[in-house]
PDB file of C-alpha atoms in Angstrom:
ATOM      1  CA  PHE A1494      -0.199  -0.163  -0.079  1.00 93.00           C
ATOM      2  CA  THR A1495       2.724   2.365   0.871  1.00 92.00           C
ATOM      3  CA  ALA A1496       4.539   1.777  -2.780  1.00 95.00           C
ATOM      4  CA  TRP A1497       0.981   1.791  -4.507  1.00 96.00           C
ATOM      5  CA  SER A1498       0.209   5.338  -2.663  1.00 95.00           C
ATOM      6  CA  SER A1499       3.248   7.186  -3.507  1.00 95.00           C
ATOM      7  CA  ARG A1500       3.547   5.864  -7.117  1.00 96.00           C
ATOM      8  CA  ARG A1501       4.047   8.604  -9.810  1.00 97.00           C
ATOM      9  CA  LEU A1502       1.057   9.124 -12.376  1.00 97.00           C
ATOM     10  CA  GLU A1503       2.419  10.970 -15.087  1.00 95.00           C
ATOM     11  CA  GLY A1504       1.758   7.794 -17.425  1.00 94.00           C
ATOM     12  CA  LEU A1505      -2.287   7.691 -16.316  1.00 96.00           C
ATOM     13  CA  GLU A1506      -4.453   9.713 -18.707  1.00 96.00           C
ATOM     14  CA  LEU A1507      -8.095   9.430 -17.787  1.00 97.00           C
ATOM     15  CA  ASP A1508     -11.267  10.360 -19.429  1.00 97.00           C
ATOM     16  CA  TYR A1509     -13.293   9.991 -15.990  1.00 97.00           C
ATOM     17  CA  LEU A1510     -12.654  10.264 -12.688  1.00 97.00           C
ATOM     18  CA  PHE A1511     -14.941   9.136  -9.725  1.00 95.00           C
ATOM     19  CA  LEU A1512     -14.402  10.679  -6.183  1.00 95.00           C
ATOM     20  CA  ASP A1513     -16.138   9.215  -3.131  1.00 92.00           C
ATOM     21  CA  ALA A1514     -15.713   8.464   0.516  1.00 91.00           C
ATOM     22  CA  SER A1515     -16.740   5.997   2.941  1.00 89.00           C
ATOM     23  CA  MET A1516     -16.778   6.282   6.824  1.00 88.00           C
ATOM     24  CA  PHE A1517     -14.733   4.162   9.026  1.00 86.00           C
ATOM     25  CA  LYS A1518     -14.103   4.133  13.004  1.00 83.00           C
ATOM     26  CA  MET A1519     -10.241   4.223  13.286  1.00 83.00           C
ATOM     27  CA  HIS A1520      -9.234   6.748  16.077  1.00 82.00           C
ATOM     28  CA  PRO A1521     -10.056   6.054  19.771  1.00 80.00           C
ATOM     29  CA  GLY A1522     -12.460   8.344  20.949  1.00 78.00           C
ATOM     30  CA  ALA A1523     -13.491   9.744  17.669  1.00 79.00           C
ATOM     31  CA  ARG A1524     -16.580   9.222  15.392  1.00 86.00           C
ATOM     32  CA  ALA A1525     -16.425   7.461  12.189  1.00 85.00           C
ATOM     33  CA  GLU A1526     -14.085   9.272   9.570  1.00 89.00           C
ATOM     34  CA  PRO A1527     -14.192   9.465   6.058  1.00 91.00           C
ATOM     35  CA  VAL A1528     -11.844   7.583   3.954  1.00 93.00           C
ATOM     36  CA  LEU A1529     -11.386   9.232   0.495  1.00 95.00           C
ATOM     37  CA  ALA A1530     -11.078   7.467  -2.663  1.00 94.00           C
ATOM     38  CA  ALA A1531     -10.368   8.099  -6.182  1.00 95.00           C
ATOM     39  CA  TRP A1532     -10.772   5.772  -9.351  1.00 93.00           C
ATOM     40  CA  GLY A1533     -11.138   6.528 -12.939  1.00 94.00           C
ATOM     41  CA  ILE A1534     -11.629   5.029 -16.899  1.00 95.00           C
ATOM     42  CA  ASN A1535      -8.689   5.707 -18.740  1.00 96.00           C
ATOM     43  CA  THR A1536      -8.416   6.718 -22.586  1.00 95.00           C
ATOM     44  CA  GLU A1537      -8.467   2.994 -23.569  1.00 95.00           C
ATOM     45  CA  GLY A1538     -11.741   2.429 -21.384  1.00 95.00           C
ATOM     46  CA  ALA A1539      -9.963   0.637 -18.470  1.00 95.00           C
ATOM     47  CA  PRO A1540     -10.741   1.089 -15.136  1.00 93.00           C
ATOM     48  CA  VAL A1541      -8.001   2.261 -12.808  1.00 94.00           C
ATOM     49  CA  PHE A1542      -7.916   2.247  -8.885  1.00 94.00           C
ATOM     50  CA  VAL A1543      -6.212   5.617  -8.457  1.00 96.00           C
ATOM     51  CA  ALA A1544      -6.165   7.012  -4.765  1.00 96.00           C
ATOM     52  CA  LEU A1545      -6.868   6.131  -1.168  1.00 95.00           C
ATOM     53  CA  ALA A1546      -6.511   8.263   1.883  1.00 95.00           C
ATOM     54  CA  ALA A1547      -7.806   9.221   5.159  1.00 92.00           C
ATOM     55  CA  GLY A1548      -9.512  12.407   5.218  1.00 88.00           C
ATOM     56  CA  GLY A1549     -10.351  13.538   8.870  1.00 82.00           C
ATOM     57  CA  ALA A1550     -13.610  15.230   7.560  1.00 85.00           C
ATOM     58  CA  GLU A1551     -15.186  15.479   4.124  1.00 88.00           C
ATOM     59  CA  SER A1552     -14.146  19.288   4.050  1.00 93.00           C
ATOM     60  CA  THR A1553     -13.146  21.392   1.095  1.00 95.00           C
ATOM     61  CA  ASP A1554      -9.499  21.569   2.635  1.00 95.00           C
ATOM     62  CA  ALA A1555      -9.323  17.472   3.355  1.00 95.00           C
ATOM     63  CA  TRP A1556     -10.342  16.839  -0.579  1.00 96.00           C
ATOM     64  CA  GLY A1557      -8.148  19.929  -1.906  1.00 96.00           C
ATOM     65  CA  ASP A1558      -5.543  18.303  -0.133  1.00 96.00           C
ATOM     66  CA  PHE A1559      -6.173  14.980  -1.551  1.00 97.00           C
ATOM     67  CA  LEU A1560      -6.577  16.153  -5.169  1.00 97.00           C
ATOM     68  CA  GLU A1561      -3.578  18.456  -4.914  1.00 97.00           C
ATOM     69  CA  GLU A1562      -1.201  15.354  -3.966  1.00 96.00           C
ATOM     70  CA  LEU A1563      -2.635  13.915  -6.929  1.00 97.00           C
ATOM     71  CA  ARG A1564      -1.588  16.781  -9.159  1.00 96.00           C
ATOM     72  CA  ALA A1565       1.699  16.708  -7.327  1.00 97.00           C
ATOM     73  CA  ARG A1566       2.106  13.152  -8.280  1.00 97.00           C
ATOM     74  CA  GLY A1567       1.533  14.097 -11.892  1.00 97.00           C
ATOM     75  CA  LEU A1568      -1.922  12.979 -12.589  1.00 97.00           C
ATOM     76  CA  ARG A1569      -3.478  15.031 -15.314  1.00 96.00           C
ATOM     77  CA  PRO A1570      -6.935  16.852 -15.491  1.00 96.00           C
ATOM     78  CA  PRO A1571      -9.667  14.244 -16.428  1.00 97.00           C
ATOM     79  CA  LEU A1572     -12.337  15.174 -18.976  1.00 97.00           C
ATOM     80  CA  LEU A1573     -15.332  14.629 -16.210  1.00 98.00           C
ATOM     81  CA  VAL A1574     -15.429  14.356 -12.416  1.00 97.00           C
ATOM     82  CA  ILE A1575     -18.226  12.421 -11.038  1.00 96.00           C
ATOM     83  CA  SER A1576     -19.148  13.014  -7.260  1.00 93.00           C
ATOM     84  CA  ASP A1577     -22.024  13.272  -5.096  1.00 90.00           C
ATOM     85  CA  GLY A1578     -23.227  16.586  -3.935  1.00 87.00           C
ATOM     86  CA  ALA A1579     -20.772  17.245  -0.763  1.00 89.00           C
ATOM     87  CA  ALA A1580     -20.029  21.030  -0.569  1.00 92.00           C
ATOM     88  CA  GLY A1581     -16.243  20.394   0.427  1.00 94.00           C
ATOM     89  CA  LEU A1582     -15.887  17.792  -2.259  1.00 94.00           C
ATOM     90  CA  ILE A1583     -17.488  20.076  -5.145  1.00 95.00           C
ATOM     91  CA  ASN A1584     -15.354  23.190  -3.772  1.00 95.00           C
ATOM     92  CA  ALA A1585     -12.321  21.303  -3.879  1.00 96.00           C
ATOM     93  CA  THR A1586     -12.827  19.712  -7.163  1.00 96.00           C
ATOM     94  CA  GLU A1587     -13.614  23.274  -9.067  1.00 95.00           C
ATOM     95  CA  ALA A1588     -10.453  24.772  -7.458  1.00 96.00           C
ATOM     96  CA  ALA A1589      -7.902  21.914  -8.318  1.00 96.00           C
ATOM     97  CA  LEU A1590      -9.580  20.450 -11.538  1.00 96.00           C
ATOM     98  CA  PRO A1591     -11.280  23.664 -12.909  1.00 95.00           C
ATOM     99  CA  ARG A1592     -11.074  22.907 -16.874  1.00 94.00           C
ATOM    100  CA  SER A1593     -12.653  19.539 -16.022  1.00 96.00           C
ATOM    101  CA  LEU A1594     -16.329  18.923 -16.533  1.00 97.00           C
ATOM    102  CA  ARG A1595     -18.176  18.252 -13.434  1.00 96.00           C
ATOM    103  CA  GLN A1596     -20.929  15.549 -13.274  1.00 97.00           C
ATOM    104  CA  ARG A1597     -23.201  15.542  -9.908  1.00 95.00           C
ATOM    105  CA  CYS A1598     -24.607  12.123  -9.353  1.00 94.00           C
ATOM    106  CA  LEU A1599     -28.050  11.346 -10.446  1.00 96.00           C
ATOM    107  CA  ILE A1600     -28.855   8.878  -8.265  1.00 94.00           C
ATOM    108  CA  HIS A1601     -27.818  11.070  -5.069  1.00 93.00           C
ATOM    109  CA  ARG A1602     -29.991  13.790  -6.361  1.00 95.00           C
ATOM    110  CA  CYS A1603     -32.659  11.680  -7.141  1.00 96.00           C
ATOM    111  CA  ARG A1604     -32.724  10.568  -3.108  1.00 94.00           C
ATOM    112  CA  ASN A1605     -32.289  14.339  -2.077  1.00 95.00           C
ATOM    113  CA  LEU A1606     -35.459  15.134  -4.157  1.00 95.00           C
ATOM    114  CA  VAL A1607     -37.668  12.228  -3.097  1.00 96.00           C
ATOM    115  CA  ALA A1608     -36.544  12.866   0.510  1.00 96.00           C
ATOM    116  CA  LYS A1609     -38.525  16.605   0.149  1.00 96.00           C
ATOM    117  CA  VAL A1610     -41.822  15.267  -0.913  1.00 97.00           C
ATOM    118  CA  PRO A1611     -44.478  13.408   1.398  1.00 96.00           C
ATOM    119  CA  ALA A1612     -44.469   9.197   1.024  1.00 96.00           C
ATOM    120  CA  GLU A1613     -47.477   8.861  -0.846  1.00 96.00           C
ATOM    121  CA  ALA A1614     -46.006  11.406  -3.937  1.00 96.00           C
ATOM    122  CA  GLN A1615     -42.656   9.898  -3.941  1.00 97.00           C
ATOM    123  CA  THR A1616     -42.994   7.287  -6.592  1.00 97.00           C
ATOM    124  CA  GLU A1617     -44.758   9.779  -8.978  1.00 97.00           C
ATOM    125  CA  ILE A1618     -41.307  12.236  -8.337  1.00 97.00           C
ATOM    126  CA  ARG A1619     -39.227   9.662  -8.860  1.00 97.00           C
ATOM    127  CA  ASP A1620     -40.468   8.228 -11.847  1.00 97.00           C
ATOM    128  CA  ALA A1621     -40.881  12.046 -13.308  1.00 97.00           C
ATOM    129  CA  TYR A1622     -37.349  12.649 -12.303  1.00 97.00           C
ATOM    130  CA  TRP A1623     -35.841   9.776 -14.353  1.00 97.00           C
ATOM    131  CA  ALA A1624     -38.116  10.065 -16.968  1.00 97.00           C
ATOM    132  CA  SER A1625     -36.461  13.685 -17.613  1.00 96.00           C
ATOM    133  CA  PHE A1626     -33.190  12.220 -18.282  1.00 97.00           C
ATOM    134  CA  ASP A1627     -34.461   9.122 -20.290  1.00 95.00           C
ATOM    135  CA  THR A1628     -32.811   9.946 -23.741  1.00 96.00           C
ATOM    136  CA  GLU A1629     -33.902   6.916 -25.677  1.00 95.00           C
ATOM    137  CA  ASP A1630     -36.577   8.898 -27.778  1.00 95.00           C
ATOM    138  CA  LEU A1631     -34.085  12.066 -28.480  1.00 96.00           C
ATOM    139  CA  ILE A1632     -31.543   9.654 -29.778  1.00 96.00           C
ATOM    140  CA  ALA A1633     -34.001   8.006 -31.802  1.00 95.00           C
ATOM    141  CA  ALA A1634     -35.115  11.711 -32.949  1.00 95.00           C
ATOM    142  CA  GLY A1635     -31.285  12.060 -34.248  1.00 95.00           C
ATOM    143  CA  ILE A1636     -30.307  14.416 -31.623  1.00 96.00           C
ATOM    144  CA  THR A1637     -26.579  13.345 -30.789  1.00 95.00           C
ATOM    145  CA  PRO A1638     -24.495  13.603 -27.692  1.00 97.00           C
ATOM    146  CA  GLY A1639     -23.378  16.982 -27.184  1.00 96.00           C
ATOM    147  CA  PRO A1640     -25.000  20.657 -26.611  1.00 96.00           C
ATOM    148  CA  LYS A1641     -28.217  19.804 -28.568  1.00 96.00           C
ATOM    149  CA  LEU A1642     -28.735  16.993 -26.191  1.00 97.00           C
ATOM    150  CA  VAL A1643     -27.887  18.901 -23.041  1.00 97.00           C
ATOM    151  CA  ALA A1644     -30.591  21.578 -24.105  1.00 97.00           C
ATOM    152  CA  ALA A1645     -33.259  18.911 -24.811  1.00 97.00           C
ATOM    153  CA  VAL A1646     -33.221  17.281 -21.218  1.00 97.00           C
ATOM    154  CA  GLY A1647     -32.322  20.945 -19.669  1.00 97.00           C
ATOM    155  CA  HIS A1648     -36.333  21.649 -21.484  1.00 97.00           C
ATOM    156  CA  ARG A1649     -37.439  18.538 -19.566  1.00 97.00           C
ATOM    157  CA  ILE A1650     -35.851  19.822 -16.272  1.00 97.00           C
ATOM    158  CA  ASP A1651     -37.716  23.133 -17.004  1.00 97.00           C
ATOM    159  CA  ALA A1652     -41.046  21.209 -17.811  1.00 97.00           C
ATOM    160  CA  PHE A1653     -40.617  19.014 -14.524  1.00 97.00           C
ATOM    161  CA  ALA A1654     -40.343  22.398 -12.411  1.00 97.00           C
ATOM    162  CA  ASP A1655     -43.327  23.783 -14.074  1.00 97.00           C
ATOM    163  CA  THR A1656     -45.192  20.722 -13.014  1.00 97.00           C
ATOM    164  CA  TYR A1657     -44.367  20.189  -9.518  1.00 97.00           C
ATOM    165  CA  GLY A1658     -43.011  23.861  -8.921  1.00 95.00           C
ATOM    166  CA  ARG A1659     -46.436  24.871  -7.161  1.00 96.00           C
ATOM    167  CA  THR A1660     -47.049  21.493  -5.058  1.00 97.00           C
ATOM    168  CA  TYR A1661     -43.438  20.486  -4.115  1.00 97.00           C
ATOM    169  CA  PRO A1662     -41.123  23.880  -4.407  1.00 97.00           C
ATOM    170  CA  ALA A1663     -38.535  22.393  -2.130  1.00 96.00           C
ATOM    171  CA  ALA A1664     -37.949  19.312  -4.178  1.00 96.00           C
ATOM    172  CA  VAL A1665     -37.983  21.570  -7.422  1.00 97.00           C
ATOM    173  CA  LYS A1666     -35.331  23.905  -5.585  1.00 96.00           C
ATOM    174  CA  CYS A1667     -33.354  21.042  -4.977  1.00 94.00           C
ATOM    175  CA  LEU A1668     -33.486  19.798  -8.402  1.00 95.00           C
ATOM    176  CA  LEU A1669     -32.715  23.261 -10.048  1.00 95.00           C
ATOM    177  CA  SER A1670     -29.467  24.183  -7.796  1.00 89.00           C
ATOM    178  CA  ASP A1671     -26.186  23.078  -9.620  1.00 85.00           C
ATOM    179  CA  ARG A1672     -28.398  21.708 -12.646  1.00 91.00           C
ATOM    180  CA  GLU A1673     -25.993  22.374 -15.060  1.00 93.00           C
ATOM    181  CA  GLN A1674     -23.570  19.614 -13.623  1.00 95.00           C
ATOM    182  CA  LEU A1675     -26.727  17.088 -13.729  1.00 96.00           C
ATOM    183  CA  THR A1676     -26.533  17.048 -17.664  1.00 97.00           C
ATOM    184  CA  SER A1677     -22.981  17.383 -18.098  1.00 97.00           C
ATOM    185  CA  TYR A1678     -22.580  13.482 -19.078  1.00 97.00           C
ATOM    186  CA  LEU A1679     -24.866  14.083 -22.167  1.00 98.00           C
ATOM    187  CA  ARG A1680     -21.866  15.495 -24.065  1.00 97.00           C
ATOM    188  CA  PHE A1681     -20.100  12.125 -23.878  1.00 98.00           C
ATOM    189  CA  PRO A1682     -20.607   9.066 -25.774  1.00 97.00           C
ATOM    190  CA  LEU A1683     -23.920   7.757 -25.716  1.00 96.00           C
ATOM    191  CA  GLU A1684     -22.605   4.074 -24.572  1.00 95.00           C
ATOM    192  CA  HIS A1685     -20.926   5.826 -21.248  1.00 96.00           C
ATOM    193  CA  HIS A1686     -23.791   7.353 -20.254  1.00 97.00           C
ATOM    194  CA  ARG A1687     -25.284   4.723 -17.600  1.00 93.00           C
ATOM    195  CA  ARG A1688     -21.748   4.381 -16.016  1.00 93.00           C
ATOM    196  CA  ILE A1689     -20.971   8.137 -15.977  1.00 96.00           C
ATOM    197  CA  ARG A1690     -24.245   9.608 -14.627  1.00 95.00           C
ATOM    198  CA  HIS A1691     -23.573   8.645 -11.144  1.00 92.00           C
ATOM    199  CA  SER A1692     -20.970   7.963  -8.528  1.00 86.00           C
ATOM    200  CA  ASN A1693     -22.206   4.347  -7.083  1.00 81.00           C
ATOM    201  CA  PHE A1694     -19.864   2.862  -9.389  1.00 73.00           C
ATOM    202  CA  ILE A1695     -17.597   1.673  -5.939  1.00 73.00           C
ATOM    203  CA  GLU A1696     -20.111   2.018  -3.138  1.00 74.00           C
ATOM    204  CA  ARG A1697     -21.112  -1.938  -3.259  1.00 72.00           C
ATOM    205  CA  THR A1698     -17.623  -2.688  -2.651  1.00 74.00           C
ATOM    206  CA  PHE A1699     -17.152   0.076   0.058  1.00 77.00           C
ATOM    207  CA  GLY A1700     -20.216  -1.594   1.597  1.00 76.00           C
ATOM    208  CA  GLU A1701     -18.789  -4.910   1.794  1.00 73.00           C
ATOM    209  CA  THR A1702     -15.603  -3.233   3.640  1.00 75.00           C
ATOM    210  CA  ARG A1703     -17.887  -1.889   6.083  1.00 75.00           C
ATOM    211  CA  ARG A1704     -19.661  -5.269   6.733  1.00 75.00           C
ATOM    212  CA  ARG A1705     -16.248  -6.870   7.128  1.00 71.00           C
ATOM    213  CA  VAL A1706     -15.056  -4.258   9.964  1.00 72.00           C
ATOM    214  CA  LYS A1707     -18.326  -3.984  11.498  1.00 70.00           C
ATOM    215  CA  VAL A1708     -17.876  -7.125  13.804  1.00 67.00           C
ATOM    216  CA  ILE A1709     -14.419  -5.445  15.141  1.00 68.00           C
ATOM    217  CA  GLY A1710     -16.324  -2.125  15.876  1.00 62.00           C
ATOM    218  CA  ARG A1711     -13.307   0.043  15.567  1.00 66.00           C
ATOM    219  CA  LEU A1712     -10.350  -0.464  13.534  1.00 73.00           C
ATOM    220  CA  PRO A1713      -6.596  -0.605  15.731  1.00 78.00           C
ATOM    221  CA  GLY A1714      -5.591   2.852  14.023  1.00 83.00           C
ATOM    222  CA  GLU A1715      -5.639   4.859  10.919  1.00 88.00           C
ATOM    223  CA  THR A1716      -2.677   2.918   9.190  1.00 89.00           C
ATOM    224  CA  SER A1717      -4.541  -0.695   9.839  1.00 86.00           C
ATOM    225  CA  CYS A1718      -7.778   0.873   8.438  1.00 87.00           C
ATOM    226  CA  LEU A1719      -6.006   2.263   5.113  1.00 91.00           C
ATOM    227  CA  ASN A1720      -4.535  -1.081   4.673  1.00 89.00           C
ATOM    228  CA  LEU A1721      -7.603  -3.324   4.782  1.00 86.00           C
ATOM    229  CA  VAL A1722      -9.806  -0.683   2.635  1.00 88.00           C
ATOM    230  CA  TRP A1723      -6.995  -0.759   0.244  1.00 91.00           C
ATOM    231  CA  ALA A1724      -6.461  -4.488   0.123  1.00 88.00           C
ATOM    232  CA  VAL A1725     -10.434  -5.003  -0.629  1.00 85.00           C
ATOM    233  CA  LEU A1726     -10.580  -2.311  -3.020  1.00 88.00           C
ATOM    234  CA  ASP A1727      -7.484  -3.204  -4.631  1.00 89.00           C
ATOM    235  CA  ARG A1728      -8.867  -6.964  -5.239  1.00 86.00           C
ATOM    236  CA  ALA A1729     -11.852  -5.808  -6.095  1.00 84.00           C
ATOM    237  CA  SER A1730     -10.586  -3.650  -8.944  1.00 85.00           C
ATOM    238  CA  ARG A1731      -9.196  -6.277 -10.786  1.00 85.00           C
ATOM    239  CA  GLY A1732     -13.023  -7.535 -11.659  1.00 84.00           C
ATOM    240  CA  TRP A1733     -14.479  -3.875 -12.503  1.00 85.00           C
ATOM    241  CA  ARG A1734     -15.748  -3.609 -16.023  1.00 87.00           C
ATOM    242  CA  GLY A1735     -14.267  -1.139 -18.311  1.00 89.00           C
ATOM    243  CA  MET A1736     -16.192   0.762 -20.763  1.00 93.00           C
ATOM    244  CA  SER A1737     -16.205   0.203 -24.592  1.00 93.00           C
ATOM    245  CA  MET A1738     -14.442   2.801 -27.004  1.00 94.00           C
ATOM    246  CA  THR A1739     -15.975   2.828 -30.206  1.00 95.00           C
ATOM    247  CA  PRO A1740     -14.391   4.784 -33.056  1.00 95.00           C
ATOM    248  CA  ALA A1741     -17.089   7.345 -33.109  1.00 95.00           C
ATOM    249  CA  GLY A1742     -16.787   7.644 -29.015  1.00 96.00           C
ATOM    250  CA  THR A1743     -13.213   8.002 -29.492  1.00 96.00           C
ATOM    251  CA  ARG A1744     -13.510  11.042 -31.419  1.00 96.00           C
ATOM    252  CA  LEU A1745     -15.994  12.381 -29.570  1.00 97.00           C
ATOM    253  CA  LEU A1746     -13.611  12.236 -26.507  1.00 97.00           C
ATOM    254  CA  ALA A1747     -10.788  13.253 -28.324  1.00 95.00           C
ATOM    255  CA  ASP A1748     -12.723  16.643 -29.264  1.00 95.00           C
ATOM    256  CA  LEU A1749     -13.709  17.193 -25.710  1.00 95.00           C
ATOM    257  CA  ARG A1750     -10.158  17.001 -24.745  1.00 95.00           C
ATOM    258  CA  HIS A1751      -9.289  19.500 -27.426  1.00 94.00           C
ATOM    259  CA  GLN A1752     -12.160  21.910 -26.151  1.00 93.00           C
ATOM    260  CA  LEU A1753     -11.370  21.836 -22.818  1.00 94.00           C
ATOM    261  CA  PHE A1754      -7.277  21.451 -22.478  1.00 92.00           C
ATOM    262  CA  ASP A1755      -6.377  23.005 -25.844  1.00 86.00           C
ATOM    263  CA  PRO A1756      -8.920  25.459 -26.938  1.00 73.00           C
ATOM    264  CA  PRO A1757      -7.748  28.058 -29.810  1.00 67.00           C
ATOM    265  CA  THR A1758      -5.764  30.967 -28.747  1.00 63.00           C
ATOM    266  CA  PRO A1759      -8.083  34.175 -29.161  1.00 64.00           C
ATOM    267  CA  ILE A1760      -7.151  36.558 -31.602  1.00 66.00           C
ATOM    268  CA  ARG A1761      -5.837  39.692 -29.645  1.00 66.00           C
ATOM    269  CA  GLN A1762      -7.643  42.913 -30.890  1.00 62.00           C
ATOM    270  CA  PRO A1763      -5.478  45.840 -31.666  1.00 62.00           C
ATOM    271  CA  ASN A1764      -5.902  48.800 -29.087  1.00 61.00           C
ATOM    272  CA  ILE A1765      -7.043  51.712 -31.149  1.00 55.00           C
ATOM    273  CA  ASN A1766      -6.660  55.243 -29.438  1.00 57.00           C
ATOM    274  CA  THR A1767      -7.867  58.342 -30.703  1.00 52.00           C
ATOM    275  CA  LYS A1768      -5.494  60.991 -31.497  1.00 53.00           C
ATOM    276  CA  ILE A1769      -6.147  64.617 -33.050  1.00 52.00           C
ATOM    277  CA  THR A1770      -3.669  65.934 -35.090  1.00 51.00           C
ATOM    278  CA  GLY A1771      -3.811  69.212 -37.337  1.00 54.00           C
ATOM    279  CA  GLY A1772      -7.507  69.095 -36.169  1.00 53.00           C
ATOM    280  CA  GLU A1773      -7.950  65.881 -37.924  1.00 55.00           C
ATOM    281  CA  THR A1774      -9.082  62.930 -35.845  1.00 50.00           C
ATOM    282  CA  VAL A1775      -7.054  59.583 -36.713  1.00 53.00           C
ATOM    283  CA  GLY A1776      -6.410  56.187 -35.184  1.00 52.00           C
ATOM    284  CA  VAL A1777      -3.339  54.744 -33.431  1.00 50.00           C
ATOM    285  CA  VAL A1778      -3.034  51.176 -33.146  1.00 48.00           C
ATOM    286  CA  ALA A1779      -1.066  50.582 -30.078  1.00 46.00           C
TER     287      ALA A1779
END
């Protein structure tokens, strides 16, 4: 684990980076504390277990230190960062990876939404929410991944807000906050949408780890906790499914990489000042 957690990352190029944390009791007299994890999908479609560290708290500082260490070890920014809505995680991601797009987990947002309506309306709201992000008919109509698909789903989100805004204003407010980051995945290859629109890629493995340590009550310390969690995730990562890379999808990803990280240099406009000479006004190019 020590060698793995200090390895250089220059050779790793990710299309997708998933960030999440899970809580474990690792210090005497302390409440459960987060273990921060990063994993991703590289440009060949293969899954990669990237990093693991104790966080102390899911704060901006903790996540910021975690991401800055990855950058210091050579990790290049991914095209898309997928995470839940933890404020500290979002703030740290936007500071450390400002050019990467960000996708807010649709599953976590759905849970937030449903929690704000009465029990008898939860099924209706849940179904309407997921229908807003169902793109099968849009794709069949010829709308391809990109800005047009983002706009089409944006119209459906507006329709959801119009339908339920008066009855369930808290739920609609929850949906509309950070709404742009709910549709970032629609700019990416269609065959990847189901995997990159949520951050639950690793939650089952985290759950298994928690079940294993539940009988212990508290781990002997931070080092033993990290070693155990890493061992379980490292073994599990060998069975993680990758993503298919079609020629069209690869071209789309390459175009996005160019747009995000190699944008065209803006043409500098000449600075034209006005100068009066001999009673005539002329332009002076600076």
